Short mmCIF file of C-alpha atoms in Angstrom, two decimals:
data_model
loop_
_atom_site.label_atom_id
_atom_site.label_comp_id
_atom_site.label_asym_id
_atom_site.label_seq_id
_atom_site.Cartn_x
_atom_site.Cartn_y
_atom_site.Cartn_z
CA MET A 1 0.00 0.00 0.00
CA LYS A 2 2.87 2.36 0.72
CA LYS A 3 4.23 1.75 -2.77
CA LEU A 4 0.81 2.44 -4.24
CA MET A 5 0.49 5.72 -2.37
CA ALA A 6 3.97 6.73 -3.55
CA ILE A 7 2.99 6.06 -7.17
CA ILE A 8 -0.16 8.15 -6.79
CA LEU A 9 1.84 11.01 -5.28
CA ILE A 10 4.31 10.93 -8.17
CA LEU A 11 1.50 11.00 -10.73
CA PHE A 12 -0.16 13.90 -8.94
CA MET A 13 3.05 15.92 -8.85
CA SER A 14 3.64 15.28 -12.56
CA PHE A 15 0.33 16.94 -13.40
CA VAL A 16 0.92 20.06 -11.32
CA PRO A 17 3.34 21.72 -13.80
CA VAL A 18 1.07 20.76 -16.69
CA LEU A 19 -1.77 22.70 -15.11
CA SER A 20 0.46 25.76 -14.93
CA TYR A 21 0.49 26.00 -18.74
CA PRO A 22 -2.04 28.52 -20.00
CA GLY A 23 -4.03 26.30 -22.28
CA ASN A 24 -4.45 23.75 -25.00
CA VAL A 25 -2.58 25.13 -27.96
CA PHE A 26 -2.58 21.89 -29.88
CA ALA A 27 -6.27 21.80 -30.70
CA SER A 28 -7.33 23.60 -33.84
CA GLU A 29 -10.62 23.93 -35.61
CA ASP A 30 -11.59 24.40 -39.22
CA ILE A 31 -12.73 27.95 -39.63
CA ASP A 32 -14.75 29.03 -42.58
CA VAL A 33 -13.38 32.39 -43.67
CA GLU A 34 -15.88 32.87 -46.46
CA GLU A 35 -18.86 35.17 -46.00
CA ASP A 36 -22.25 34.44 -47.50
CA TYR A 37 -24.12 37.16 -49.26
CA GLU A 38 -27.75 36.90 -50.27
CA GLU A 39 -27.85 39.82 -52.68
CA GLU A 40 -28.28 38.53 -56.20
CA TYR A 41 -26.78 40.22 -59.19
CA ALA A 42 -29.11 42.50 -61.17
CA GLU A 43 -29.83 41.60 -64.81
CA GLU A 44 -27.02 42.17 -67.25
CA GLU A 45 -27.38 45.22 -69.46
CA ASN A 46 -26.46 45.57 -73.10
CA GLY A 47 -23.32 47.63 -73.61
CA GLU A 48 -20.68 48.62 -76.08
CA GLU A 49 -17.74 46.42 -77.12
CA GLU A 50 -14.60 46.05 -74.97
CA ASN A 51 -13.02 49.47 -74.36
CA GLY A 52 -14.43 50.57 -77.70
CA GLU A 53 -16.72 53.52 -77.04
CA GLU A 54 -17.75 55.76 -74.21
CA ALA A 55 -20.70 54.78 -72.06
CA ALA A 56 -23.15 56.79 -70.06
CA GLU A 57 -21.49 58.19 -66.96
CA GLU A 58 -24.52 58.53 -64.78
CA GLU A 59 -23.43 57.60 -61.27
CA THR A 60 -25.56 55.49 -59.00
CA THR A 61 -25.51 55.57 -55.23
CA GLU A 62 -26.15 52.70 -52.86
CA ALA A 63 -27.81 53.05 -49.48
CA GLN A 64 -25.30 52.81 -46.66
CA PRO A 65 -26.05 49.70 -44.59
CA GLU A 66 -27.14 50.29 -41.05
CA GLY A 67 -24.65 49.08 -38.49
CA HIS A 68 -24.18 48.74 -34.78
CA ASN A 69 -23.94 51.94 -32.79
CA VAL A 70 -20.20 51.42 -32.26
CA THR A 71 -18.07 53.20 -34.85
CA THR A 72 -14.41 53.65 -35.62
CA THR A 73 -13.00 56.91 -36.81
CA THR A 74 -10.21 57.67 -39.22
CA GLY A 75 -10.03 61.40 -39.65
CA ASP A 76 -13.57 62.47 -40.48
CA VAL A 77 -14.59 59.06 -41.83
CA MET A 78 -17.05 57.03 -39.76
CA VAL A 79 -17.02 53.29 -40.35
CA PRO A 80 -20.07 51.35 -39.09
CA VAL A 81 -19.42 48.03 -37.39
CA ASP A 82 -21.67 45.07 -36.64
CA GLU A 83 -22.47 43.60 -33.22
CA ASN A 84 -19.16 41.67 -33.28
CA GLY A 85 -17.13 44.80 -33.95
CA TRP A 86 -16.42 43.87 -37.57
CA PRO A 87 -16.64 46.77 -40.06
CA ILE A 88 -19.74 46.56 -42.23
CA ALA A 89 -18.91 46.22 -45.92
CA PRO A 90 -20.84 48.16 -48.55
CA GLU A 91 -23.40 46.52 -50.80
CA VAL A 92 -22.09 46.07 -54.34
CA ILE A 93 -23.85 45.51 -57.66
CA SER A 94 -21.08 43.44 -59.23
CA GLY A 95 -21.96 39.76 -59.51
CA SER A 96 -18.67 38.39 -58.15
CA VAL A 97 -16.10 40.01 -55.88
CA MET A 98 -12.87 38.92 -54.23
CA MET A 99 -10.82 41.26 -52.05
CA VAL A 100 -7.55 40.24 -50.34
CA GLU A 101 -4.85 42.02 -48.37
CA VAL A 102 -1.65 40.78 -49.99
CA ASN A 103 0.80 40.95 -47.07
CA THR A 104 -1.34 38.95 -44.67
CA GLY A 105 -3.53 36.93 -47.02
CA ALA A 106 -6.59 38.21 -45.14
CA VAL A 107 -9.80 37.88 -47.14
CA LEU A 108 -11.68 41.16 -46.73
CA TYR A 109 -14.72 40.71 -48.94
CA THR A 110 -16.24 37.96 -51.04
CA LYS A 111 -19.34 37.61 -53.15
CA ASP A 112 -19.95 34.58 -55.36
CA GLU A 113 -16.19 34.36 -55.71
CA ASP A 114 -16.28 30.73 -56.86
CA VAL A 115 -18.91 31.19 -59.59
CA GLN A 116 -17.40 30.72 -63.06
CA ARG A 117 -17.43 33.92 -65.10
CA TYR A 118 -16.12 35.05 -68.49
CA PRO A 119 -13.08 37.23 -67.71
CA ALA A 120 -12.96 39.27 -70.95
CA SER A 121 -9.74 41.31 -71.17
CA THR A 122 -8.71 40.69 -67.57
CA THR A 123 -7.36 37.51 -69.22
CA LYS A 124 -4.48 39.69 -70.39
CA ILE A 125 -3.13 39.79 -66.82
CA LEU A 126 -2.09 36.15 -67.19
CA THR A 127 -0.86 36.74 -70.74
CA CYS A 128 1.38 39.58 -69.57
CA LEU A 129 2.66 37.58 -66.60
CA ILE A 130 3.71 34.64 -68.79
CA ALA A 131 5.45 36.99 -71.22
CA LEU A 132 7.40 38.67 -68.42
CA GLU A 133 8.44 35.27 -67.06
CA ASN A 134 9.58 33.93 -70.43
CA CYS A 135 10.91 36.90 -72.42
CA SER A 136 13.06 39.99 -72.19
CA PHE A 137 11.88 43.50 -73.03
CA THR A 138 14.31 43.74 -75.94
CA GLU A 139 13.02 40.77 -77.94
CA THR A 140 11.47 41.64 -81.30
CA VAL A 141 7.87 40.62 -81.93
CA THR A 142 6.51 40.35 -85.47
CA PHE A 143 2.76 40.70 -86.08
CA SER A 144 1.36 37.94 -88.28
CA GLU A 145 -1.73 38.06 -90.48
CA ASN A 146 -3.57 36.10 -87.79
CA ALA A 147 -2.60 38.62 -85.13
CA VAL A 148 -3.97 41.61 -87.00
CA THR A 149 -7.11 39.92 -88.31
CA LEU A 150 -9.63 40.60 -85.56
CA GLU A 151 -13.38 40.48 -85.27
CA GLU A 152 -15.26 43.74 -85.66
CA GLY A 153 -15.18 45.97 -82.60
CA ALA A 154 -12.23 44.23 -80.95
CA THR A 155 -9.76 46.64 -79.38
CA SER A 156 -6.26 46.90 -80.86
CA ILE A 157 -3.32 49.22 -81.43
CA ASP A 158 -3.97 49.01 -85.19
CA ALA A 159 -0.84 47.00 -85.92
CA VAL A 160 -0.40 45.73 -89.47
CA GLU A 161 0.93 42.46 -90.83
CA GLY A 162 4.73 42.32 -90.77
CA GLU A 163 5.04 45.14 -88.25
CA GLN A 164 7.78 44.68 -85.70
CA MET A 165 8.19 46.12 -82.23
CA SER A 166 9.89 45.23 -78.96
CA MET A 167 8.30 42.95 -76.41
CA LYS A 168 8.19 45.91 -74.02
CA ASP A 169 6.11 47.98 -76.44
CA CYS A 170 3.85 45.00 -77.11
CA LEU A 171 3.18 44.58 -73.40
CA TYR A 172 2.24 48.25 -73.02
CA GLY A 173 -0.03 47.87 -76.03
CA LEU A 174 -1.50 44.78 -74.41
CA MET A 175 -2.23 46.23 -70.97
CA LEU A 176 -3.07 49.91 -71.51
CA PRO A 177 -5.46 50.08 -74.50
CA SER A 178 -6.12 46.31 -74.21
CA GLY A 179 -4.76 45.47 -77.66
CA ASN A 180 -5.98 42.09 -78.85
CA ASP A 181 -3.52 42.19 -81.74
CA CYS A 182 -0.70 42.51 -79.23
CA ALA A 183 -2.03 39.53 -77.24
CA ILE A 184 -2.03 37.22 -80.27
CA ALA A 185 1.38 38.44 -81.48
CA ILE A 186 2.88 37.80 -78.03
CA ALA A 187 1.31 34.33 -77.85
CA GLU A 188 2.64 33.33 -81.26
CA HIS A 189 6.07 34.73 -80.43
CA ILE A 190 6.35 32.69 -77.23
CA ALA A 191 4.55 29.42 -78.03
CA GLY A 192 4.32 29.41 -81.83
CA SER A 193 0.53 29.38 -81.81
CA VAL A 194 -2.47 30.57 -79.83
CA GLU A 195 -3.28 26.97 -78.93
CA GLY A 196 0.21 26.34 -77.60
CA PHE A 197 0.10 29.51 -75.57
CA ALA A 198 -3.28 28.54 -74.09
CA GLU A 199 -1.66 25.36 -72.80
CA MET A 200 0.99 27.49 -71.10
CA MET A 201 -1.73 29.67 -69.60
CA ASN A 202 -3.57 26.72 -68.10
CA ALA A 203 -0.35 25.20 -66.78
CA ARG A 204 0.69 28.47 -65.13
CA ALA A 205 -2.78 28.99 -63.68
CA ALA A 206 -2.63 25.52 -62.13
CA GLU A 207 0.77 26.32 -60.61
CA ILE A 208 -0.68 29.46 -59.07
CA GLY A 209 -3.48 27.44 -57.51
CA CYS A 210 -6.43 28.11 -59.80
CA GLU A 211 -9.03 25.36 -59.57
CA ASP A 212 -12.02 26.59 -61.57
CA SER A 213 -10.46 28.20 -64.64
CA ASN A 214 -9.81 27.33 -68.27
CA PHE A 215 -8.22 29.54 -70.92
CA VAL A 216 -8.36 29.04 -74.68
CA ASN A 217 -6.97 32.36 -75.97
CA PRO A 218 -4.57 35.09 -74.81
CA GLU A 219 -6.87 38.10 -75.30
CA GLY A 220 -10.10 37.06 -73.57
CA LEU A 221 -12.57 37.26 -76.46
CA PHE A 222 -15.67 35.20 -75.81
CA HIS A 223 -15.43 31.44 -75.93
CA ARG A 224 -17.72 29.14 -74.00
CA ASP A 225 -14.74 27.21 -72.62
CA HIS A 226 -12.81 30.33 -71.61
CA TYR A 227 -13.70 31.12 -68.01
CA THR A 228 -12.41 31.77 -64.50
CA THR A 229 -13.68 32.87 -61.09
CA ALA A 230 -13.12 35.96 -58.99
CA SER A 231 -11.16 33.79 -56.56
CA ASP A 232 -8.87 32.36 -59.25
CA LEU A 233 -8.44 35.72 -60.97
CA CYS A 234 -7.43 37.21 -57.63
CA LYS A 235 -4.75 34.53 -57.24
CA ILE A 236 -3.39 35.32 -60.70
CA ALA A 237 -3.44 39.05 -60.00
CA ARG A 238 -1.58 38.64 -56.71
CA VAL A 239 1.26 36.84 -58.50
CA ALA A 240 1.29 39.39 -61.31
CA PHE A 241 1.30 42.39 -58.95
CA ASN A 242 4.26 40.83 -57.19
CA ASN A 243 6.21 41.33 -60.43
CA SER A 244 7.71 44.83 -60.43
CA ALA A 245 7.78 45.03 -64.24
CA PHE A 246 4.08 44.21 -64.38
CA VAL A 247 3.26 46.93 -61.84
CA GLU A 248 5.37 49.42 -63.78
CA ILE A 249 3.39 48.73 -66.94
CA VAL A 250 -0.13 48.88 -65.51
CA SER A 251 0.61 52.02 -63.49
CA HIS A 252 1.08 54.13 -66.64
CA VAL A 253 -1.79 56.39 -67.65
CA THR A 254 -0.31 56.87 -71.13
CA TYR A 255 2.59 55.47 -73.10
CA THR A 256 4.19 56.25 -76.44
CA ILE A 257 5.12 53.33 -78.68
CA PRO A 258 8.13 54.44 -80.72
CA GLU A 259 8.19 54.46 -84.50
CA THR A 260 8.24 50.99 -86.06
CA ASN A 261 8.98 49.65 -89.53
CA LYS A 262 5.31 50.14 -90.41
CA SER A 263 4.07 53.01 -88.26
CA GLU A 264 4.74 56.42 -86.79
CA PRO A 265 4.93 56.71 -82.97
CA ARG A 266 1.66 55.83 -81.23
CA LEU A 267 0.27 57.43 -78.07
CA ILE A 268 -1.80 54.89 -76.17
CA GLU A 269 -3.97 55.44 -73.08
CA ASN A 270 -4.94 53.27 -70.14
CA THR A 271 -8.59 52.15 -70.00
CA ASN A 272 -8.39 51.98 -66.19
CA TYR A 273 -9.66 55.46 -65.39
CA MET A 274 -9.15 54.99 -61.65
CA ILE A 275 -5.43 55.82 -62.04
CA ASP A 276 -6.05 58.90 -64.20
CA PRO A 277 -5.99 62.11 -62.10
CA THR A 278 -8.12 63.87 -64.72
CA SER A 279 -10.92 61.30 -64.48
CA SER A 280 -13.96 61.55 -62.21
CA TYR A 281 -13.25 57.94 -61.23
CA TYR A 282 -9.72 58.67 -60.04
CA TYR A 283 -8.73 56.98 -56.76
CA GLU A 284 -5.34 58.15 -55.57
CA ASN A 285 -4.36 54.95 -53.77
CA ILE A 286 -4.82 52.67 -56.79
CA VAL A 287 -1.47 51.73 -58.30
CA GLY A 288 -2.73 49.96 -61.40
CA GLY A 289 -5.00 47.30 -62.78
CA LYS A 290 -6.87 45.96 -65.79
CA THR A 291 -10.36 46.46 -67.17
CA GLY A 292 -12.45 43.98 -69.13
CA TYR A 293 -15.75 43.96 -70.98
CA LEU A 294 -17.81 41.68 -73.16
CA TYR A 295 -21.55 41.44 -73.52
CA GLU A 296 -21.34 37.95 -72.02
CA SER A 297 -19.00 38.92 -69.18
CA GLY A 298 -20.33 42.28 -68.10
CA ARG A 299 -17.89 44.83 -66.73
CA CYS A 300 -14.79 43.54 -64.96
CA LEU A 301 -12.00 45.33 -63.12
CA VAL A 302 -8.89 44.15 -61.27
CA THR A 303 -6.93 46.68 -59.21
CA LEU A 304 -3.97 46.98 -56.88
CA ALA A 305 -4.20 49.66 -54.18
CA LYS A 306 -1.83 50.69 -51.37
CA LYS A 307 -2.34 52.84 -48.29
CA ASN A 308 -1.05 52.91 -44.70
CA GLY A 309 1.03 49.80 -45.32
CA LEU A 310 -1.94 47.84 -46.69
CA THR A 311 -1.68 46.26 -50.14
CA VAL A 312 -5.09 45.26 -51.47
CA VAL A 313 -6.05 43.33 -54.61
CA THR A 314 -9.68 43.81 -55.60
CA VAL A 315 -11.47 41.79 -58.29
CA VAL A 316 -14.98 42.77 -59.40
CA MET A 317 -16.70 40.82 -62.20
CA PHE A 318 -20.02 40.56 -63.99
CA CYS A 319 -21.12 44.13 -63.32
CA SER A 320 -24.19 45.43 -65.10
CA ASN A 321 -23.01 48.89 -66.08
CA TYR A 322 -19.97 50.89 -67.05
CA THR A 323 -19.68 52.95 -63.88
CA GLY A 324 -20.53 50.13 -61.49
CA VAL A 325 -17.08 48.53 -61.41
CA PHE A 326 -15.45 51.85 -60.52
CA ILE A 327 -18.02 52.69 -57.83
CA ASP A 328 -17.90 49.21 -56.30
CA THR A 329 -14.10 49.27 -56.21
CA GLU A 330 -13.99 52.73 -54.65
CA GLU A 331 -16.48 51.87 -51.90
CA LEU A 332 -14.76 48.59 -51.11
CA LEU A 333 -11.37 50.28 -50.81
CA ASP A 334 -12.80 52.99 -48.54
CA TYR A 335 -14.26 50.25 -46.37
CA VAL A 336 -10.87 48.55 -46.02
CA PHE A 337 -8.61 51.57 -45.62
CA ASN A 338 -10.90 53.26 -43.08
CA GLY A 339 -11.91 50.16 -41.15
CA PHE A 340 -8.70 48.12 -40.87
CA ALA A 341 -5.08 48.57 -39.85
CA LEU A 342 -1.95 46.43 -39.85
CA ASN A 343 -0.58 45.24 -36.53
CA ASN A 344 2.99 44.00 -36.02
CA ILE A 345 2.61 40.75 -34.09
CA ALA A 346 6.12 40.57 -32.65
CA GLU A 347 5.67 44.01 -31.09
CA THR A 348 2.19 43.51 -29.65
CA GLU A 349 1.76 39.77 -28.99
CA SER A 350 2.29 38.97 -25.31
CA ARG A 351 0.15 35.87 -24.81
CA PHE A 352 2.70 33.24 -25.82
CA THR A 353 5.17 31.94 -23.28
CA TYR A 354 8.27 29.76 -23.33
CA SER A 355 9.70 27.42 -20.72
CA CYS A 356 13.17 27.37 -22.22
CA ASP A 357 15.71 29.91 -23.43
CA ALA A 358 13.45 32.48 -25.10
CA SER A 359 16.36 34.02 -26.99
CA LYS A 360 16.43 30.93 -29.20
CA ILE A 361 12.73 31.10 -30.10
CA LYS A 362 11.50 34.19 -31.93
CA LEU A 363 8.34 35.45 -33.56
CA ASP A 364 9.01 36.69 -37.09
CA ALA A 365 9.70 40.38 -36.57
CA THR A 366 8.20 41.34 -39.94
CA ALA A 367 4.90 39.50 -39.54
CA GLN A 368 1.74 41.59 -39.52
CA ILE A 369 -1.96 40.86 -39.36
CA LEU A 370 -4.88 42.95 -40.55
CA MET A 371 -7.29 43.91 -37.77
CA PRO A 372 -10.40 46.06 -37.43
CA ARG A 373 -9.11 49.32 -36.00
CA GLN A 374 -10.98 49.16 -32.70
CA LEU A 375 -9.73 45.66 -31.77
CA THR A 376 -6.63 44.60 -29.83
CA MET A 377 -4.67 41.36 -29.85
CA THR A 378 -6.58 40.09 -26.82
CA ASP A 379 -9.79 40.15 -28.87
CA LEU A 380 -8.45 37.62 -31.37
CA VAL A 381 -8.51 33.83 -31.45
CA SER A 382 -5.39 31.95 -32.49
CA ASP A 383 -4.26 28.42 -33.12
CA ILE A 384 -0.84 26.86 -33.65
CA GLU A 385 0.39 24.52 -36.36
CA PHE A 386 3.58 22.77 -35.30
CA THR A 387 6.02 21.77 -38.02
CA TYR A 388 6.62 18.53 -36.14
CA ASP A 389 3.17 17.51 -37.39
CA MET A 390 4.04 18.22 -41.03
CA ASP A 391 5.52 15.81 -43.54
CA MET A 392 8.62 16.82 -45.48
CA ASP A 393 6.72 18.34 -48.40
CA GLU A 394 4.45 20.37 -46.14
CA PHE A 395 7.44 21.57 -44.12
CA ALA A 396 9.34 22.59 -47.25
CA GLU A 397 6.32 24.45 -48.60
CA ALA A 398 5.71 26.24 -45.30
CA SER A 399 9.39 27.20 -45.02
CA GLU A 400 9.39 28.51 -48.58
CA LYS A 401 6.31 30.64 -47.91
CA ALA A 402 7.98 31.94 -44.75
CA GLY A 403 11.10 32.84 -46.75
CA ILE A 404 13.32 30.73 -44.49
CA THR A 405 16.40 28.97 -45.87
CA SER A 406 18.96 26.65 -44.29
CA ARG A 407 21.47 29.52 -44.33
CA ASP A 408 19.47 31.55 -41.82
CA GLY A 409 20.59 29.51 -38.81
CA ARG A 410 16.95 29.14 -37.82
CA HIS A 411 14.13 26.94 -39.00
CA LEU A 412 10.37 27.14 -38.93
CA TYR A 413 9.06 25.73 -35.65
CA ALA A 414 5.38 26.66 -35.72
CA ILE A 415 2.80 28.88 -37.41
CA ILE A 416 0.32 30.90 -35.36
CA ASN A 417 -2.91 31.75 -37.22
CA TYR A 418 -5.20 34.56 -36.10
CA TYR A 419 -8.97 34.87 -36.50
CA TYR A 420 -11.77 37.15 -35.44
CA ALA A 421 -15.50 36.52 -35.91
CA ASN A 422 -14.63 33.57 -38.19
CA ASN A 423 -12.46 35.80 -40.39
CA TYR A 424 -8.83 34.87 -41.06
CA LEU A 425 -6.59 37.86 -40.30
CA GLY A 426 -3.10 36.54 -40.94
CA HIS A 427 -0.32 34.52 -39.31
CA VAL A 428 3.12 34.75 -37.77
CA ASN A 429 5.99 32.29 -38.12
CA VAL A 430 7.73 31.02 -34.99
CA LEU A 431 11.45 30.58 -35.64
CA ILE A 432 13.86 28.45 -33.64
CA ASP A 433 17.63 28.01 -33.64
CA ASP A 434 18.72 25.04 -35.76
CA ASN A 435 20.61 23.45 -32.84
CA LEU A 436 17.68 23.64 -30.43
CA GLN A 437 15.04 20.92 -30.28
CA VAL A 438 12.01 22.07 -28.34
CA PRO A 439 9.01 19.87 -27.51
CA LYS A 440 5.52 21.21 -28.09
CA ALA A 441 4.71 21.51 -24.42
CA VAL A 442 7.17 24.34 -23.79
CA PHE A 443 5.26 26.70 -26.04
CA ALA A 444 1.84 27.75 -24.84
CA SER A 445 -0.82 30.33 -25.53
CA THR A 446 -3.33 31.98 -23.24
CA THR A 447 -5.81 32.24 -26.06
CA TYR A 448 -7.27 28.97 -24.86
CA VAL A 449 -8.56 28.31 -21.34
CA ASN A 450 -7.34 25.39 -19.25
CA THR A 451 -10.43 23.29 -19.89
CA PHE A 452 -8.55 20.51 -21.61
CA TRP A 453 -6.02 20.03 -18.83
CA VAL A 454 -8.64 20.35 -16.09
CA ILE A 455 -10.75 17.63 -17.70
CA LEU A 456 -7.72 15.41 -18.22
CA PHE A 457 -6.48 15.84 -14.65
CA THR A 458 -9.96 15.26 -13.21
CA ALA A 459 -10.39 12.08 -15.25
CA VAL A 460 -7.02 10.73 -14.11
CA PHE A 461 -7.75 11.61 -10.48
CA ILE A 462 -11.12 9.84 -10.56
CA ALA A 463 -9.51 6.80 -12.17
CA LEU A 464 -6.92 6.68 -9.39
CA VAL A 465 -9.61 6.90 -6.71
CA ILE A 466 -11.50 4.01 -8.30
CA LEU A 467 -8.29 2.00 -8.57
CA ILE A 468 -7.52 2.55 -4.89
CA SER A 469 -11.04 1.49 -3.89
CA VAL A 470 -10.80 -1.69 -5.93
CA LEU A 471 -7.39 -2.54 -4.54
CA ILE A 472 -8.56 -2.01 -0.97
CA SER A 473 -11.64 -4.19 -1.48
CA LYS A 474 -9.51 -6.96 -2.97
CA ALA A 475 -6.95 -6.98 -0.16
CA PRO A 476 -8.69 -9.66 2.07
CA GLU A 477 -9.12 -11.94 -0.91
CA ARG A 478 -5.44 -11.59 -1.80
CA ARG A 479 -4.50 -12.50 1.78
CA ARG A 480 -6.69 -15.61 1.59
CA LYS A 481 -5.09 -16.57 -1.67
CA ARG A 482 -1.66 -16.41 -0.10
CA LYS A 483 -2.82 -19.19 2.27
CA THR A 484 -3.61 -21.61 -0.55
CA LYS A 485 -1.56 -24.24 -2.23
CA ILE A 486 -1.65 -26.15 -5.49
CA VAL A 487 -2.12 -29.91 -5.30
CA GLN A 488 -2.04 -32.50 -8.05
CA THR A 489 -5.30 -34.39 -8.73
CA GLN A 490 -4.24 -36.55 -11.71
CA THR A 491 -1.39 -38.84 -12.54
CA PRO A 492 0.78 -38.23 -15.63
CA ASP A 493 -1.27 -40.81 -17.54
CA GLY A 494 -4.52 -39.02 -16.70
CA GLN A 495 -5.80 -41.26 -13.90
CA PRO A 496 -7.51 -39.44 -11.01
CA ILE A 497 -5.89 -39.48 -7.59
CA PRO A 498 -8.28 -40.45 -4.77
CA LEU A 499 -9.06 -37.46 -2.62
CA ASN A 500 -8.16 -39.29 0.56
CA ILE A 501 -4.60 -39.57 -0.72
CA ILE A 502 -4.32 -35.80 -1.18
CA ASN A 503 -2.27 -34.12 1.49
CA ALA A 504 -4.14 -34.49 4.74
CA ARG A 505 -3.55 -30.86 5.61
CA THR A 506 -5.83 -29.63 2.80
CA GLN A 507 -9.55 -29.24 2.49
CA THR A 508 -10.94 -30.51 -0.79
CA GLY A 509 -14.02 -28.40 -1.32
CA MET A 510 -12.39 -25.75 -3.55
CA THR A 511 -10.79 -26.87 -6.82
CA GLN A 512 -9.30 -25.11 -9.85
CA THR A 513 -7.56 -26.83 -12.73
CA SER A 514 -4.22 -25.94 -14.29
CA THR A 515 -1.47 -27.79 -16.15
CA THR A 516 1.70 -29.37 -14.83
CA ARG A 517 4.04 -32.08 -16.17
CA GLY A 518 2.19 -33.34 -19.16
CA LYS A 519 -1.54 -33.63 -18.98
CA THR A 520 -2.21 -33.30 -15.30
CA THR A 521 -4.37 -30.87 -13.43
CA ARG A 522 -4.00 -29.20 -10.12
CA VAL A 523 -6.52 -27.80 -7.71
CA ARG A 524 -6.31 -24.74 -5.55
CA VAL A 525 -7.59 -25.50 -2.06
CA GLU A 526 -7.47 -23.65 1.20
CA GLU A 527 -4.66 -24.81 3.42
CA GLU A 528 -4.95 -25.29 7.12
CA ILE A 529 -1.92 -23.62 8.60
CA PRO A 530 -0.95 -25.61 11.68
CA VAL A 531 0.09 -23.67 14.76
CA ARG A 532 3.48 -24.59 16.16
CA ARG A 533 3.57 -24.49 19.94
CA ARG A 534 6.64 -24.33 22.10
CA SER A 535 7.21 -27.20 24.44
CA SER A 536 7.79 -26.66 28.08
CA SER A 537 11.47 -26.99 27.36
CA GLY A 538 11.33 -24.02 25.02
CA SER A 539 11.78 -25.96 21.80
CA ARG A 540 9.20 -25.92 19.07
CA SER A 541 6.93 -28.94 18.97
CA LYS A 542 6.12 -30.63 15.72
CA PRO A 543 2.49 -30.64 14.68
CA LYS A 544 0.78 -33.90 15.38
CA ARG A 545 -0.59 -35.90 12.54
CA LYS A 546 -4.30 -36.61 12.58
#
């Protein structure tokens, strides 16, 4: 019993330090970061061909949604928030929308983002990206008969067969006035044919992570099998906007194509009026983007905007009128820039603790998350993904995304993800010295209560109490069993032994069979323990036989 009590004491003491950890950081839950919107897209209107003619510029206004009485202020701008403290997004008329903060990956707004749409000339974002990844600006592109033979109303730079210009000039002609002739000439220059280039487009889209897209041409003219989604187009745009040459091109309001072998210099203009200071649709924080229009696709617009450290990609598709894409984009950007702010995690996070040398474990100093302005870190929910739980491919991918190489002297130890009101806000990488191996249990977060450990400790304690009770109740029986002996009841050839021959000191009422020396059985019977008495001379007397 003393040994048993010692074991229980040791187990109890082993759980005491566990309870001192703030919480269960190993449990994680699947969080749906997509928002559902019930507003359906209004009927598509008839319009003019892609970037071809001017449309009516009558502006429409949307009623501001009513929000909770709590507001955040940025200058003179009031941003309504809902009952959870999340800024209320504006209602939009575009059929599909995807809005992402690039640095954190935070999804800020979605609407039918996975519905397949015809992308029109926003296709040219992928065309330009592939060209930049496979060519130099100085390469010479020759326009074929196929490149300059376009359907009526298609936008172009009016190139002629046999005309030659640099790849750089072709890309400006592709992205600013949305030249379809430039798109075909670039495709033929790189892949030899439009069909071959389409294969490259689909392969690159798959590498980027597109799952619901298919491209059959480089310019985006209507084809039933040429489609994408706002979500996929946003992924493509994020990669493209990460290319400095791409950003340089789409940020130009105008560009002059030098004289060629077939033409005088050309002045071309950008169809994205939101970067033109002279336009009524000008938005000063938009860096660049790409427009798109077909009767089948409606109005489309992809933009990159930057303000207060935020970098936002906005995709609006399937809009019913010319002005709608500009108004939707403007209102969405106001909502983000006035309602959210970046927060450096390493500077403000204080809920994570270490039980070893903290100088060898660091939060990535550059990591930031996007938060509603009125919230603090204590308002957020977080979970931890340990790299110990990853296979080699997952670890390599996570390290690559974190920008960590073997030369850094540190490796990726864990990833902390942050959420609020079921919205993903961003993550921070936990880095550890290469020569330090740290178990999970030394890294804990107070974002979870101690419920897990309390339940575990209580269950173990109850189990120990039950075990003690059972052992105590069995003690008399064990003592009785120690007073028993095993006697043989059969001979080696299987013949029974008469009971009167069995040792006279045993009682024969209790039997139990077992095996010994061949096929014999034994019985367990209670043994009468004779009492040895001392003789009058002081010596022990032998028990008398019956």
